[in-house]
mmCIF file of C-alpha atoms in Angstrom:
data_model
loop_
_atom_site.group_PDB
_atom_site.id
_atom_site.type_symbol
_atom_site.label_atom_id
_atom_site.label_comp_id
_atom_site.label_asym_id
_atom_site.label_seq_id
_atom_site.Cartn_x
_atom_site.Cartn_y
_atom_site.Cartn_z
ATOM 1 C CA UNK A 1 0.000 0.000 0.000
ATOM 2 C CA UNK A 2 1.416 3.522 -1.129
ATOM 3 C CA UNK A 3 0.488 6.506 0.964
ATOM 4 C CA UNK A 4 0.303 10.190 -0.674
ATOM 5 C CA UNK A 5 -0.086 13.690 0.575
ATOM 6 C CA UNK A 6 -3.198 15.036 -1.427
ATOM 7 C CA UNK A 7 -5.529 17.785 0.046
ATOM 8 C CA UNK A 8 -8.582 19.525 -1.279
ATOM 9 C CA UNK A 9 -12.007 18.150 -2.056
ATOM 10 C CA UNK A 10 -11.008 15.852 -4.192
ATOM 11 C CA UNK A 11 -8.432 13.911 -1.243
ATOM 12 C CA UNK A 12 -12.008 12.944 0.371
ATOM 13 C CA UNK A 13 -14.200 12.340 -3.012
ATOM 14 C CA UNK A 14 -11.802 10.045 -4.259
ATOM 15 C CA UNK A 15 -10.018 8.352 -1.775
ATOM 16 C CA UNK A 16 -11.897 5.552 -1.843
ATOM 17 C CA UNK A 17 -11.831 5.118 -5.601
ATOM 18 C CA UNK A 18 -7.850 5.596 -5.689
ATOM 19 C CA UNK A 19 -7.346 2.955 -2.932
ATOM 20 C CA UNK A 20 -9.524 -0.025 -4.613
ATOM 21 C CA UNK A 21 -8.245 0.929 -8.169
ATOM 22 C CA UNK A 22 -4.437 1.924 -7.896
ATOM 23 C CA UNK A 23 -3.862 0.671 -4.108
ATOM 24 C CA UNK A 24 -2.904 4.433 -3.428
ATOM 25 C CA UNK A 25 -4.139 5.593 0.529
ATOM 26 C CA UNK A 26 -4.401 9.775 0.529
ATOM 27 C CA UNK A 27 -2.776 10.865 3.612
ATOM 28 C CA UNK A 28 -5.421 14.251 4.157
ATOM 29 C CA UNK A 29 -3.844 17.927 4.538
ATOM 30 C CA UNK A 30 -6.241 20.692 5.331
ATOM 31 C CA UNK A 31 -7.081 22.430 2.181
ATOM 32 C CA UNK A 32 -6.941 26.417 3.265
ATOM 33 C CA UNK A 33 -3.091 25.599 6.079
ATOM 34 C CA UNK A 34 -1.756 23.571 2.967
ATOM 35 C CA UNK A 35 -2.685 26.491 0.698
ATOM 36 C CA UNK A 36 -0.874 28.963 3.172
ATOM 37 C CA UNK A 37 2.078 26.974 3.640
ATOM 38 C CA UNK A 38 2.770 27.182 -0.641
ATOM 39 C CA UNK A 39 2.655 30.371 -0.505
ATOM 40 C CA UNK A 40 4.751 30.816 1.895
ATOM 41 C CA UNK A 41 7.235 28.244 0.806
ATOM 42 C CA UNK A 42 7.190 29.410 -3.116
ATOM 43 C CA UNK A 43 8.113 33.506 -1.724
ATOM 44 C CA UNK A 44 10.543 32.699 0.788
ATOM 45 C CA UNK A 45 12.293 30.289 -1.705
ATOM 46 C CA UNK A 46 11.693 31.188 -5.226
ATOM 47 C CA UNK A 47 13.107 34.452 -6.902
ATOM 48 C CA UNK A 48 11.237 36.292 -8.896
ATOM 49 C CA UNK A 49 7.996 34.552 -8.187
ATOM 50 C CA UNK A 50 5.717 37.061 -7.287
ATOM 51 C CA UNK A 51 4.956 39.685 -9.795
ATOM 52 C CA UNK A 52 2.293 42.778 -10.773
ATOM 53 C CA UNK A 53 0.567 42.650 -14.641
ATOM 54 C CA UNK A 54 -1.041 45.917 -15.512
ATOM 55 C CA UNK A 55 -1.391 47.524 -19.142
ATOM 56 C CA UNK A 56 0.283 44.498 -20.834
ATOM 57 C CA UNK A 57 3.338 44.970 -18.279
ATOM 58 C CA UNK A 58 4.678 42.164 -16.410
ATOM 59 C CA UNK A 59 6.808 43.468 -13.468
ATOM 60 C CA UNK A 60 8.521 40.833 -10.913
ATOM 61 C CA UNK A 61 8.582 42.337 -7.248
ATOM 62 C CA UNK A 62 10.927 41.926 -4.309
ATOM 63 C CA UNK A 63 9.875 40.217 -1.476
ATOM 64 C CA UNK A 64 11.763 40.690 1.498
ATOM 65 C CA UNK A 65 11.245 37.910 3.872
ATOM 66 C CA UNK A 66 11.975 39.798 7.200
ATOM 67 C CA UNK A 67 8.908 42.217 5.837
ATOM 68 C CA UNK A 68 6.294 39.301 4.373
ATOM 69 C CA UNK A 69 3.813 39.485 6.804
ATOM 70 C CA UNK A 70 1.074 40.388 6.918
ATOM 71 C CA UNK A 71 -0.606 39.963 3.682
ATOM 72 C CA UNK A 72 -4.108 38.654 1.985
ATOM 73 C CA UNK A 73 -4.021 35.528 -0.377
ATOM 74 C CA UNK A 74 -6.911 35.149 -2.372
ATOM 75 C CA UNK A 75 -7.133 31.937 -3.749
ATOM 76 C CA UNK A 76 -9.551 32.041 -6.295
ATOM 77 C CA UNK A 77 -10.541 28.332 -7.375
ATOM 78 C CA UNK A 78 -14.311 27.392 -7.594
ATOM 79 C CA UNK A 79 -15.272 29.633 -5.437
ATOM 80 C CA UNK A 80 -13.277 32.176 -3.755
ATOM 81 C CA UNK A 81 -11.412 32.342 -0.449
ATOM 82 C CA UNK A 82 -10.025 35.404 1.032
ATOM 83 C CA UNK A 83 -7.031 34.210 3.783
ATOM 84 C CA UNK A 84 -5.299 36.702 5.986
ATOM 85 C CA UNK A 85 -1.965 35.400 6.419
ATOM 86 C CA UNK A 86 0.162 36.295 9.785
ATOM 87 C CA UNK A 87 2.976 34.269 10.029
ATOM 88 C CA UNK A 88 4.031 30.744 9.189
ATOM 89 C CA UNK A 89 0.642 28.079 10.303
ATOM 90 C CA UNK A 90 -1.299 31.428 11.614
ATOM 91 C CA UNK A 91 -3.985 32.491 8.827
ATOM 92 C CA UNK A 92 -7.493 33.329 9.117
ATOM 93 C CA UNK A 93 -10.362 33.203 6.414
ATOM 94 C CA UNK A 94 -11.647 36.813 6.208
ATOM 95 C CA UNK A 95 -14.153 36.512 3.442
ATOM 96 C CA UNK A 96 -14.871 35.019 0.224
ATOM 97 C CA UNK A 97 -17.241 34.733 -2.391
ATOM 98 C CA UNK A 98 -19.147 32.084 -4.155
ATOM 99 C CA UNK A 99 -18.483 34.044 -7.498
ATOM 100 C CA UNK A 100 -15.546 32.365 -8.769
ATOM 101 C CA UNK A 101 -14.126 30.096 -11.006
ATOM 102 C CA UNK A 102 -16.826 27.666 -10.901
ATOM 103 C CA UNK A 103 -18.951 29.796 -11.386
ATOM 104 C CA UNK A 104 -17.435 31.670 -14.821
ATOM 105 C CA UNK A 105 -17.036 27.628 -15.789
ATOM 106 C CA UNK A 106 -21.042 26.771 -15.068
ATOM 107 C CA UNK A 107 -22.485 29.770 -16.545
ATOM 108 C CA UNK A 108 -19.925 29.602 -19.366
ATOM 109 C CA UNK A 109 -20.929 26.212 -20.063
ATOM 110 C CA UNK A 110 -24.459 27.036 -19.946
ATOM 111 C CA UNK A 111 -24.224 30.366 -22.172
ATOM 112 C CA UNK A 112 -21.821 29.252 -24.959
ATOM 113 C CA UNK A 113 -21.751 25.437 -25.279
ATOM 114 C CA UNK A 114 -17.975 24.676 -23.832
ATOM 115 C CA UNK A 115 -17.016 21.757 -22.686
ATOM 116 C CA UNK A 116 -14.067 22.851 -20.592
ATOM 117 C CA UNK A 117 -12.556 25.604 -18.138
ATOM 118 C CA UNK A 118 -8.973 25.780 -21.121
ATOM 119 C CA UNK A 119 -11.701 26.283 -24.202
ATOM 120 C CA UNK A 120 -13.967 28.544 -22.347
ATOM 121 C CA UNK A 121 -11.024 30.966 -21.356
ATOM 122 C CA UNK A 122 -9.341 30.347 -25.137
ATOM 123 C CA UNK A 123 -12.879 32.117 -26.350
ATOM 124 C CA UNK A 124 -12.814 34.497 -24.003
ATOM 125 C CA UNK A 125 -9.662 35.739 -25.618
ATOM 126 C CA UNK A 126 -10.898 36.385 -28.812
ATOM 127 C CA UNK A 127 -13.826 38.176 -27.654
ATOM 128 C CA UNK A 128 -15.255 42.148 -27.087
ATOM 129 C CA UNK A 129 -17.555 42.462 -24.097
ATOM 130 C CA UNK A 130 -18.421 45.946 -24.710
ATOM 131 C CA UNK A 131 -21.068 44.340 -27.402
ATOM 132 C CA UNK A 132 -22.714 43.357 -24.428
ATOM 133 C CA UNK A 133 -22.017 44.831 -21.208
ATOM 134 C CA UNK A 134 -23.343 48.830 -20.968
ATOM 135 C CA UNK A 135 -20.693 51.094 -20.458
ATOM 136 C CA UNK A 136 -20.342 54.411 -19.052
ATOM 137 C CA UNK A 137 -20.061 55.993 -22.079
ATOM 138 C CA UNK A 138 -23.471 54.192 -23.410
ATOM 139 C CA UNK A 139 -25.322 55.854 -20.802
ATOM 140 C CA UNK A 140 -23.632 59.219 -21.071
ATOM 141 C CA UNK A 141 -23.739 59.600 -25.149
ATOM 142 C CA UNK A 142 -20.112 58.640 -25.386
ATOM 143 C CA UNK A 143 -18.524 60.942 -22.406
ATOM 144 C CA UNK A 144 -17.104 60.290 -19.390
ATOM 145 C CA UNK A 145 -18.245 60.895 -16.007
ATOM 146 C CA UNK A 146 -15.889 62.877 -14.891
ATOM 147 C CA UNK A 147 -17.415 64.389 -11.532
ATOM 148 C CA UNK A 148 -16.903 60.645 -10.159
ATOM 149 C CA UNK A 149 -14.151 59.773 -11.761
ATOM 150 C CA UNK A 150 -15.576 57.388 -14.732
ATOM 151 C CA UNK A 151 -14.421 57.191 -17.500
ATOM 152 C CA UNK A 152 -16.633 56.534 -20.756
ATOM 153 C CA UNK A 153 -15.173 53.098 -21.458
ATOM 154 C CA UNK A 154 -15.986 52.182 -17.446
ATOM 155 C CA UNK A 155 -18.113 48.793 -17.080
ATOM 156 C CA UNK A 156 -21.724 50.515 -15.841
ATOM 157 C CA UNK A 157 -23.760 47.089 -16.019
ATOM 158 C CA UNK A 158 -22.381 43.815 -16.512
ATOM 159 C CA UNK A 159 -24.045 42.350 -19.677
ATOM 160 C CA UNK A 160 -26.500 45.769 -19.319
ATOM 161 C CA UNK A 161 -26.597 45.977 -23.299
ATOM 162 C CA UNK A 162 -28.473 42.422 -23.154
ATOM 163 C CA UNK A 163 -31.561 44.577 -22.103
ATOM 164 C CA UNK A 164 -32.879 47.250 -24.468
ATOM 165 C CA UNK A 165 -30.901 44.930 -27.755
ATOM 166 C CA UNK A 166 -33.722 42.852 -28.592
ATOM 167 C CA UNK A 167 -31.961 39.826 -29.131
ATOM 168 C CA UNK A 168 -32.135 36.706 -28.274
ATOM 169 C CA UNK A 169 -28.442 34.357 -27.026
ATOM 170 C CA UNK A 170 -27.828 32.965 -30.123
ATOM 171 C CA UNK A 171 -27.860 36.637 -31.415
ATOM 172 C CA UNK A 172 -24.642 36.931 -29.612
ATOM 173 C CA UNK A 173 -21.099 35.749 -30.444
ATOM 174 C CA UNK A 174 -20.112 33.583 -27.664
ATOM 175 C CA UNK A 175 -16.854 34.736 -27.474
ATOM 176 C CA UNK A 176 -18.387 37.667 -26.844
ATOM 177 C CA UNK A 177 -20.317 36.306 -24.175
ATOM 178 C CA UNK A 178 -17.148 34.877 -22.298
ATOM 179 C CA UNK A 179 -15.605 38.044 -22.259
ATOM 180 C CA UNK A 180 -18.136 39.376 -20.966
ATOM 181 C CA UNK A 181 -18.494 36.885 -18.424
ATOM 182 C CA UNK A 182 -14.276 36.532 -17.192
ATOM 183 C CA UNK A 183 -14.826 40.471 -16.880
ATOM 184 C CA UNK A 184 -17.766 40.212 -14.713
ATOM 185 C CA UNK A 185 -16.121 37.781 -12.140
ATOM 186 C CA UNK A 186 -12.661 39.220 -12.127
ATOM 187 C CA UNK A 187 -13.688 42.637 -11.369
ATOM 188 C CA UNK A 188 -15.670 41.402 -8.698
ATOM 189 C CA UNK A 189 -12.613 39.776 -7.127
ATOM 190 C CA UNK A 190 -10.574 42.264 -7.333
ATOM 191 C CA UNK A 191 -13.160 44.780 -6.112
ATOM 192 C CA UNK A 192 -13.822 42.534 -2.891
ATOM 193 C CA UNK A 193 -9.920 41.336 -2.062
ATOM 194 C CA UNK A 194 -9.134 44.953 -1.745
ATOM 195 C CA UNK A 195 -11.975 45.992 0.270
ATOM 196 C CA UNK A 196 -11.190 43.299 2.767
ATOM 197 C CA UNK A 197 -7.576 44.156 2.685
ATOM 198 C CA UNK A 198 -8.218 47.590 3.355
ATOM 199 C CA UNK A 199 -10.531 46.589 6.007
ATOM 200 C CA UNK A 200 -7.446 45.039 7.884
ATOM 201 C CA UNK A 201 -4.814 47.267 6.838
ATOM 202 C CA UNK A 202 -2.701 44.379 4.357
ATOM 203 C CA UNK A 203 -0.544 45.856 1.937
ATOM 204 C CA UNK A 204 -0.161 43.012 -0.457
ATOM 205 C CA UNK A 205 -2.392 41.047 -2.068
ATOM 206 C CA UNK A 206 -1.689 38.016 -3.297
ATOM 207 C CA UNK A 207 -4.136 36.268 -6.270
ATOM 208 C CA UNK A 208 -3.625 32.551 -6.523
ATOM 209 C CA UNK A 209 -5.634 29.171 -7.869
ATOM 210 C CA UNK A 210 -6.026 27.479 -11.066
ATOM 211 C CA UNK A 211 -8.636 29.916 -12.787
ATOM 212 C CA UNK A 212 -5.772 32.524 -13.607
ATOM 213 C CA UNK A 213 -4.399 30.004 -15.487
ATOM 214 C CA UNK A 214 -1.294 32.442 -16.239
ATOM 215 C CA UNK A 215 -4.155 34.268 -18.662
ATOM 216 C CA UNK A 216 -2.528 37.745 -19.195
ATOM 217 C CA UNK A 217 -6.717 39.422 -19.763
ATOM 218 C CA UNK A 218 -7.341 37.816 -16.243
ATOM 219 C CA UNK A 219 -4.736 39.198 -14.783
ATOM 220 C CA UNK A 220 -5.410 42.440 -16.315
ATOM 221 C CA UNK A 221 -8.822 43.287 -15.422
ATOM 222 C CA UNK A 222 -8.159 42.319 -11.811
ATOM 223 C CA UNK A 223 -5.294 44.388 -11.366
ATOM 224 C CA UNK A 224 -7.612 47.382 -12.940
ATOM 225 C CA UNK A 225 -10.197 46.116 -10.535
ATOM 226 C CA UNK A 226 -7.805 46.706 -7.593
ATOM 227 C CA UNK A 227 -5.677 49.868 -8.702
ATOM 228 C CA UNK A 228 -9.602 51.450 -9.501
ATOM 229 C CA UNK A 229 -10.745 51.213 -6.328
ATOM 230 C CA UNK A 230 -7.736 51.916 -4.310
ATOM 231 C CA UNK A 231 -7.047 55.112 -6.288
ATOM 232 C CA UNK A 232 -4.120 53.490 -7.373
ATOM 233 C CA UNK A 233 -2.438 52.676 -3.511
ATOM 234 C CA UNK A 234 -2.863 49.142 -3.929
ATOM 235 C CA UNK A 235 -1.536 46.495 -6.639
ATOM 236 C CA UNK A 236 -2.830 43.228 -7.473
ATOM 237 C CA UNK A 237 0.205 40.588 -7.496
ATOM 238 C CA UNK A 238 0.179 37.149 -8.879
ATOM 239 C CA UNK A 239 2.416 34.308 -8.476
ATOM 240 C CA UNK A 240 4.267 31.871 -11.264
ATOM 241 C CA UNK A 241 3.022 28.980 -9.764
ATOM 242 C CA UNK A 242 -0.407 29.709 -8.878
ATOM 243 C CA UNK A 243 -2.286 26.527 -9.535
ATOM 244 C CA UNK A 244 -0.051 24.090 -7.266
ATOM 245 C CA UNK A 245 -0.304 26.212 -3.756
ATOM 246 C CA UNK A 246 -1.910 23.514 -2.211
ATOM 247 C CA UNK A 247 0.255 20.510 -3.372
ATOM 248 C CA UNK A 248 3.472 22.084 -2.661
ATOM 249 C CA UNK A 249 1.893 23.139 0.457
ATOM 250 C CA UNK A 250 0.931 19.522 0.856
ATOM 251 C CA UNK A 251 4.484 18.107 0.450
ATOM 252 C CA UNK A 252 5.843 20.439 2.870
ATOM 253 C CA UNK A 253 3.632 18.858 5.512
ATOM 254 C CA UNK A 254 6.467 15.428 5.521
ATOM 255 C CA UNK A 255 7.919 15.295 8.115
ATOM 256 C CA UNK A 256 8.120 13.377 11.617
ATOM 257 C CA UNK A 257 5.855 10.451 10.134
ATOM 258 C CA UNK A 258 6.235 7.096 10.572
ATOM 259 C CA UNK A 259 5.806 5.873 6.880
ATOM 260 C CA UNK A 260 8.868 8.701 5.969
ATOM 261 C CA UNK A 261 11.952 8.844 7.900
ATOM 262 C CA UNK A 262 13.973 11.216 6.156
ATOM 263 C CA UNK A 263 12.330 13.541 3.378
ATOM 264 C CA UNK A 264 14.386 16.353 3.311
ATOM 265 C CA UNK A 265 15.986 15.096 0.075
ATOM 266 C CA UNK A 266 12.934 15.141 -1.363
ATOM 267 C CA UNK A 267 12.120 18.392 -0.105
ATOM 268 C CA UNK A 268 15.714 19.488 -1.553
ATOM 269 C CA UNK A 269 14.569 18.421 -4.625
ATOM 270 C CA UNK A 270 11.402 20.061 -5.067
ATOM 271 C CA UNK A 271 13.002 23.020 -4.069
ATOM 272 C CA UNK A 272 15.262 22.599 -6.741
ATOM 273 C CA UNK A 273 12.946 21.855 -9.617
ATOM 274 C CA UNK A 274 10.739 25.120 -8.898
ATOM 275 C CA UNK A 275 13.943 26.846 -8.792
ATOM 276 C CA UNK A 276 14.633 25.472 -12.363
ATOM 277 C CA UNK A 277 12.185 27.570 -13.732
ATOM 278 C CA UNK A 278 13.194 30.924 -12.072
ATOM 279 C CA UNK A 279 14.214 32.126 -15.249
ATOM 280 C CA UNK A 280 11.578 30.689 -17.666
ATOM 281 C CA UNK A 281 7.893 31.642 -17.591
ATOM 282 C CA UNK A 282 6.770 28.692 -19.483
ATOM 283 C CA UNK A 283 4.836 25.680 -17.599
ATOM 284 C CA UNK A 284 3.475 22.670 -18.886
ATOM 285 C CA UNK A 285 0.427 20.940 -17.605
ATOM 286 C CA UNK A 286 -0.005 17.491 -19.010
ATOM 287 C CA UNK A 287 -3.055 15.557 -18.769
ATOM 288 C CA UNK A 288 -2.234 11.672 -17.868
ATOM 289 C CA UNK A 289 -5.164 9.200 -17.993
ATOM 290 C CA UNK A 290 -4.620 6.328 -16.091
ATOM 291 C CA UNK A 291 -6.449 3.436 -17.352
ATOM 292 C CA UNK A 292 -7.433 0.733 -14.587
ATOM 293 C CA UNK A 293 -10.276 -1.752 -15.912
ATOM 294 C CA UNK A 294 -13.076 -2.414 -17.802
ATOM 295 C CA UNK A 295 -12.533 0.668 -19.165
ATOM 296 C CA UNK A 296 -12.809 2.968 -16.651
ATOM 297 C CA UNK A 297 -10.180 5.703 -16.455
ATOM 298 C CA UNK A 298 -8.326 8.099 -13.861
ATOM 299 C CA UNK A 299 -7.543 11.613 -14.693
ATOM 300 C CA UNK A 300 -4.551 13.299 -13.279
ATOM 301 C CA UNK A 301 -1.855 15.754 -14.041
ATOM 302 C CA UNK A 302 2.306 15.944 -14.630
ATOM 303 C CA UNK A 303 3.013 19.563 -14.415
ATOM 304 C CA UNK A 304 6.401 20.281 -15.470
ATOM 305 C CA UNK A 305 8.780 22.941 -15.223
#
C-alpha cells in the first residue's frame, strides 16, 4: 500500500476510488493551512515569483522575507477564499465569495456550449464584451463621467446591453459572451480582495488558484479592478506557480511520520525543480489518464517545469 499527501475536495471524493483501483491511501492535509504553507514556501524560496501585470506589463517584485507578513491571499478556485496570512501556520479566512471560477465555468458552459474551463477561457480571448455589457459611455452619449471619476469606457452594467438589444443568445457571439463573463467575475474579485484588505490594513495582495491560469486578460482586469478602487495605492500581485499552492503546500507537511523517515531530500529536490524555472515563464500541464479496468479511467496531471 502507497500513501500520498493530497488535500482539497477531491483527497475525500476520491479516496476511496484511488485505494480499490491503484492501491494508493491519501494521507489528508487541510485544504486552506496547505494552501498557506505554498505560498509561503514558493516567496521565501523562489526568486522572482511574485509579480504585478497591468497595461500588458509584467513586473517581478521583491519580497523581502523579514517584511512578508502580513498579507491577503486570495485563492480564487471554484469559489473564492479570502485568507489573511500572519505568520508561518497562523492564517485566518476573512471573506470570500461564491463568485468564482466555478462559477465563470457553469455559466460559461451554460451560455456558450464549452465543454471545458482551457476552451472557455481560449474564447474568451478572442472576444469584445463591450457588445454586451453597458458602459459608461453608453449611458452618457459617449462621455465620461468625470465628476466621479468614470471614464466613458468604465463597465456601468455587466451584460447591461443584453436589455434594451432585442436579441435573443444565439444573437450573440459567444466569445463575446465569455468576455463578458471573465470580466464580470474578475472585477468582482478584485473589487472585494481589496476591500477586505483595506478593512485590515494588508498591503499586499496576493491572487492565486487554477482559474488565472497564467491568462494575461485575467490578470489584467483584476489588477484594474484593484488599482480602480484603491485610487491606485494598492496592486494586485500574482504568483508563477499559482495553480499548485496547495500541493506544494501539501508536500511540505512530511515530516516526523512514521511511513517517511527522512524527506528532506525530497524536499531538496522540489526546491530545486521550482527553482529550475526561475528564469523561464513557461509551464506545462499534461493531462495523464490512467487506465485501470473495464474501461474505466483516472484523470490526473504531470506539471512540469
Amino acid at each position: 500500500m502507497m500513501f500520498q499527501k493530497a488535500t482539497g475536495g477531491g483527497a475525500f471524493k476520491f479516496a476511496d476510488l484511488f485505494k480499490e483501483k491503484l492501491g494508493i491511501v491519501f494521507d489528508k492535509e487541510d485544504e486552506m493551512h496547505s494552501l498557506v504553507c505554498g505560498v509561503n514556501f514558493l516567496l521565501k524560496t523562489v526568486p522572482r515569483e511574485a509579480f504585478t501585470y497591468l497595461d500588458g506589463q509584467k513586473e517581478f517584485v521583491q519580497i523581502d522575507h523579514n517584511d512578508l507578513y502580513p498579507y491577503l491571499l486570495v485563492n480564487i478556485g471554484s469559489g473564492v477564499s479570502m485568507i489573511k496570512v500572519d505568520g508561518d501556520g497562523k492564517y485566518e479566512r476573512i471573506s470570500g465569495t461564491s463568485l468564482g471560477g466555478g462559477t465563470f465555468l457553469g455559466l460559461g458552459k451554460l451560455l456558450t456550449k464549452c465543454k471545458s474551463f482551457d476552451e472557455l477561457l481560449e474564447l474568451s480571448h478572442q472576444g469584445n464584451n463591450r457588445v454586451i455589457d453597458m458602459l459608461v459611455g453608453d449611458i452618457y452619449g459617449g462621455t465620461d463621467y468625470s465628476k466621479i471619476g468614470l471614464s466613458s469606457t468604465a463597465i456601468a452594467s455587466s451584460f447591461g446591453k443584453a436589455i434594451s438589444d432585442g436579441k435573443e443568445l444565439e444573437d450573440y457571439q459567444p466569445e463575446d459572451v465569455a468576455r463578458s463573463l471573465l470580466r464580470m467575475i474578475s472585477n468582482n474579485i478584485g473589487q472585494i480582495a481589496y476591500l477586505n484588505a483595506l478593512r485590515f490594513g494588508l498591503k499586499r495582495i496576493f491572487f492565486g488558484g487554477f482559474f488565472i491560469r497564467g491568462l494575461e486578460y485575467t490578470m489584467d482586469t483584476i489588477s484594474v479592478a484593484v488599482h480602480f478602487w484603491s485610487r491606485g495605492e494598492a496592486k494586485a500581485m500574482f504568483l508563477r506557480h499559482e495553480g499548485f499552492l496547495g500541493a506544494l503546500g501539501a508536500f511540505t507537511s512530511y515530516k516526523d511520520q512514521s511511513h517517511s523517515t527522512d524527506l528532506k531530500p525530497h524536499h531538496h529536490t522540489v526546491e530545486r525543480a521550482v527553482l529550475k524555472c526561475s528564469d523561464d515563464d513557461s509551464f506545462r500541464h499534461i493531462p495523464v489518464t490512467a487506465n485501470v479496468n473495464d474501461g474505466e479511467a483516472i484523470e490526473c496531471s504531470i506539471n512540469l517545469v
